[in-house]
Amino acid sequence: MDDDVLLAEQMAYYRVGAAEYDRPYAEHEDLQRLLAVVDGLPIVGDVLELACGTGQWTSLLAARAHSVTAVDAVTEVLALARARTASPTVQFIEADLFEWQPPRRYDTVFFAFWLSHVPPTRLPDFWNTVATALTPGGKAIFIDDGPAVAGSEEVLANQPAPAVLRRLDDGSQYRIVKVFHDAQTLTDDLTALGWSVRIRPMGGNFIGIAEPPTTPGEEPATAPAS
């Protein structure tokens, strides 16, 4: 696909910058507040965490879940996640989320700051994967940046997908996919795909809770135009 090179560059950014990954969580109070909301979310049973990164959210999920399966494509961030997460109920898996298919179903699928890294053309397949990963009555819970955060990023034009430029301490720079979803548009798009969804803003971010179509796979295969 046209966005393959962009996604490869995105993975390289997180691989090279793994040691810098946690810095925003230490520096920004809004992220610290977001971490604190986990206790108020309907996280239950067996949890699948997509794009777990360095495990900032993993131990919080484990405290509420029966088990957590945490997946990420980057070896370097997974090493940090394993080091900070001592729970015996957590299993880590290294896999490309655009290719990996969950081998079982879960009561909760959670992803923080991952949806914005999914190119728009891949969103329908992504949501289908999430739907098929959920048990009947299960919920997807997601946290991400809203449009207000775009002002703090170096947004790029004329890319295969919406993208920003990120720089690391060594001076290297990388393009990454970054879609600043508007809550209402995202709600409308998911509703058109058959999902039931509630999204609430929290500062410049948003928190979403969604339930999939009753029978995954029977909904439209393409996202509506917006």
Coordinates of C-alpha atoms in Angstrom, one line a residue:
M1 CA 0.0 0.0 0.0
D2 CA 1.1 3.6 -0.5
D3 CA 1.5 4.1 3.2
D4 CA 3.8 1.2 3.8
V5 CA 7.0 3.3 3.7
L6 CA 5.4 5.8 6.1
L7 CA 4.5 3.0 8.5
A8 CA 8.0 1.6 8.3
E9 CA 9.4 5.0 9.2
Q10 CA 6.9 5.2 12.1
M11 CA 8.2 1.8 13.5
A12 CA 11.8 3.0 13.1
Y13 CA 10.9 6.1 15.1
Y14 CA 9.6 4.1 18.0
R15 CA 12.5 1.6 17.8
V16 CA 15.3 4.3 17.9
G17 CA 13.4 6.5 20.3
A18 CA 12.3 3.8 22.8
A19 CA 14.4 5.4 25.6
E20 CA 12.6 8.7 25.1
Y21 CA 9.1 7.2 24.9
D22 CA 8.1 7.8 28.5
R23 CA 9.3 11.4 28.7
P24 CA 5.9 13.0 27.8
Y25 CA 4.2 11.0 30.6
A26 CA 6.6 12.6 33.1
E27 CA 6.4 16.1 31.7
H28 CA 2.7 16.6 30.9
E29 CA 0.0 16.7 33.6
D30 CA -2.7 16.0 31.1
L31 CA -1.2 12.6 30.4
Q32 CA -0.9 11.9 34.1
R33 CA -4.6 12.7 34.5
L34 CA -5.4 10.3 31.7
L35 CA -3.5 7.5 33.4
A36 CA -5.6 8.1 36.5
V37 CA -8.9 7.6 34.6
V38 CA -8.3 3.9 34.1
D39 CA -9.9 3.0 37.4
G40 CA -13.2 4.6 36.2
L41 CA -13.3 2.7 32.9
P42 CA -15.2 -0.6 32.3
I43 CA -12.0 -2.7 32.1
V44 CA -13.0 -6.3 33.0
G45 CA -12.1 -9.9 32.4
D46 CA -9.4 -10.8 29.9
V47 CA -8.0 -7.7 28.3
L48 CA -6.2 -7.3 24.9
E49 CA -4.0 -4.2 24.8
L50 CA -3.0 -3.1 21.4
A51 CA 0.2 -1.1 20.9
C52 CA 1.2 -1.3 24.5
G53 CA 4.4 0.6 24.0
T54 CA 6.6 0.7 27.2
G55 CA 3.7 -0.5 29.3
Q56 CA 2.6 2.8 30.8
W57 CA -1.0 1.5 30.8
T58 CA -0.3 -2.3 31.1
S59 CA 0.1 -2.5 34.8
L60 CA -2.9 -0.3 35.4
L61 CA -5.0 -2.7 33.2
A62 CA -3.6 -5.7 35.0
A63 CA -4.8 -4.3 38.3
R64 CA -8.4 -4.5 37.1
A65 CA -8.3 -7.4 34.7
H66 CA -8.2 -11.2 35.0
S67 CA -5.4 -11.2 32.4
V68 CA -3.8 -8.9 29.9
T69 CA -2.4 -9.8 26.5
A70 CA -0.2 -6.8 25.5
V71 CA 0.9 -6.6 21.8
D72 CA 3.4 -4.3 20.2
A73 CA 5.5 -4.5 17.0
V74 CA 8.7 -2.9 18.5
T75 CA 11.2 -5.1 20.3
E76 CA 12.8 -2.1 22.1
V77 CA 9.6 -0.7 23.7
L78 CA 8.4 -4.2 24.6
A79 CA 11.7 -4.8 26.5
L80 CA 10.9 -1.7 28.6
A81 CA 7.3 -2.8 29.1
R82 CA 8.4 -6.3 30.4
A83 CA 10.9 -4.6 32.8
R84 CA 8.2 -2.4 34.4
T85 CA 5.4 -5.0 34.5
A86 CA 5.9 -7.7 37.0
S87 CA 2.4 -9.2 37.0
P88 CA 2.2 -12.9 36.3
T89 CA -1.2 -12.3 34.6
V90 CA 0.4 -10.3 31.8
Q91 CA 1.6 -11.8 28.5
F92 CA 3.5 -9.8 26.0
I93 CA 3.5 -10.5 22.2
E94 CA 5.6 -8.9 19.5
A95 CA 3.6 -8.6 16.4
D96 CA 2.7 -6.1 13.6
L97 CA -0.8 -5.0 14.4
F98 CA -1.6 -4.5 10.7
E99 CA -0.9 -8.3 10.1
W100 CA -1.6 -10.0 13.4
Q101 CA -4.9 -11.6 14.1
P102 CA -6.0 -12.3 17.7
P103 CA -6.1 -16.1 18.3
R104 CA -9.0 -15.8 20.8
R105 CA -11.6 -13.4 22.1
Y106 CA -11.3 -10.9 25.0
D107 CA -13.8 -9.1 27.2
T108 CA -12.0 -5.8 26.7
V109 CA -9.8 -4.4 23.9
F110 CA -7.8 -1.4 25.0
F111 CA -5.6 0.9 23.0
A112 CA -4.1 4.3 24.0
F113 CA -2.7 6.7 21.4
W114 CA -2.7 4.0 18.7
L115 CA -5.8 4.9 16.8
S116 CA -4.2 8.1 15.6
H117 CA -1.3 6.0 14.1
V118 CA -3.7 4.0 11.9
P119 CA -3.9 5.3 8.3
P120 CA -7.5 6.2 7.4
T121 CA -7.6 3.6 4.6
R122 CA -6.8 0.8 7.1
L123 CA -9.4 1.9 9.7
P124 CA -12.2 -0.4 8.5
D125 CA -10.0 -3.5 8.7
F126 CA -8.6 -2.4 12.0
W127 CA -12.1 -2.0 13.5
N128 CA -13.1 -5.4 12.0
T129 CA -10.1 -6.9 13.8
V130 CA -11.1 -5.3 17.1
A131 CA -14.7 -6.6 16.6
T132 CA -13.7 -10.1 16.0
A133 CA -11.4 -10.0 19.1
L134 CA -14.2 -9.1 21.4
T135 CA -16.5 -11.6 23.2
P136 CA -20.2 -11.0 23.0
G137 CA -20.9 -8.0 25.1
G138 CA -17.3 -7.0 25.1
K139 CA -16.1 -3.4 24.8
A140 CA -13.3 -1.5 23.0
I141 CA -11.8 1.3 25.1
F142 CA -9.6 3.8 23.4
I143 CA -7.8 7.0 24.4
D144 CA -6.1 9.4 21.9
D145 CA -5.3 13.0 20.9
G146 CA -8.0 15.2 19.5
P147 CA -7.7 18.1 17.0
A148 CA -6.5 20.5 19.6
V149 CA -3.2 18.7 19.9
A150 CA -2.4 19.2 16.3
G151 CA -1.1 22.7 17.2
S152 CA 1.8 21.2 19.1
E153 CA 2.9 19.0 16.2
E154 CA 4.7 19.7 13.0
V155 CA 2.0 18.6 10.6
L156 CA 3.2 17.5 7.1
A157 CA 1.4 18.0 3.8
N158 CA 1.3 15.8 0.7
Q159 CA 1.9 12.5 2.5
P160 CA 0.3 9.0 1.8
A161 CA -1.6 9.4 5.1
P162 CA -2.0 12.3 7.6
A163 CA 1.4 12.6 9.2
V164 CA 3.6 14.7 11.4
L165 CA 7.4 15.0 11.8
R166 CA 9.0 13.9 15.0
R167 CA 12.6 14.5 16.1
L168 CA 14.7 12.5 18.6
D169 CA 17.5 13.6 20.8
D170 CA 20.2 12.5 18.4
G171 CA 18.8 14.9 15.8
S172 CA 17.2 12.2 13.6
Q173 CA 13.8 12.9 12.3
Y174 CA 10.9 10.6 11.2
R175 CA 7.5 10.9 9.7
I176 CA 4.8 9.1 11.6
V177 CA 1.1 8.7 10.8
K178 CA -1.0 11.0 13.0
V179 CA -4.7 11.4 12.5
F180 CA -6.3 13.9 14.9
H181 CA -9.7 12.4 15.1
D182 CA -12.7 14.7 15.8
A183 CA -14.9 13.0 18.4
Q184 CA -18.2 13.6 16.4
T185 CA -16.7 12.5 13.1
L186 CA -15.2 9.4 14.7
T187 CA -18.6 8.6 16.3
D188 CA -20.4 9.0 13.0
D189 CA -17.9 6.8 11.2
L190 CA -18.1 4.1 13.8
T191 CA -21.8 4.2 13.9
A192 CA -21.9 3.8 10.1
L193 CA -19.7 0.7 10.6
G194 CA -22.4 -0.7 13.0
W195 CA -20.7 0.2 16.3
S196 CA -22.3 1.7 19.3
V197 CA -19.9 4.3 20.6
R198 CA -19.6 7.0 23.3
I199 CA -16.7 9.4 23.1
R200 CA -16.0 12.1 25.7
P201 CA -13.4 14.8 25.6
M202 CA -10.8 15.2 28.3
G203 CA -8.7 18.3 27.7
G204 CA -7.1 18.0 24.3
N205 CA -7.7 14.2 24.3
F206 CA -10.7 11.9 24.2
I207 CA -11.8 8.7 25.7
G208 CA -14.0 6.3 23.7
I209 CA -16.0 3.2 24.7
A210 CA -17.5 1.2 21.8
E211 CA -19.4 -2.0 21.3
P212 CA -19.2 -3.8 17.9
P213 CA -21.9 -4.9 15.6
T214 CA -23.7 -8.0 16.8
T215 CA -22.2 -10.1 14.0
P216 CA -18.7 -8.8 13.1
G217 CA -17.9 -8.9 9.4
E218 CA -21.4 -8.1 8.1
E219 CA -21.0 -4.3 8.2
P220 CA -19.8 -2.1 5.4
A221 CA -16.2 -2.8 4.4
T222 CA -15.3 0.9 3.8
A223 CA -15.5 3.9 6.0
P224 CA -18.0 6.6 5.1
A225 CA -16.7 9.8 3.5
S226 CA -16.3 12.6 5.9

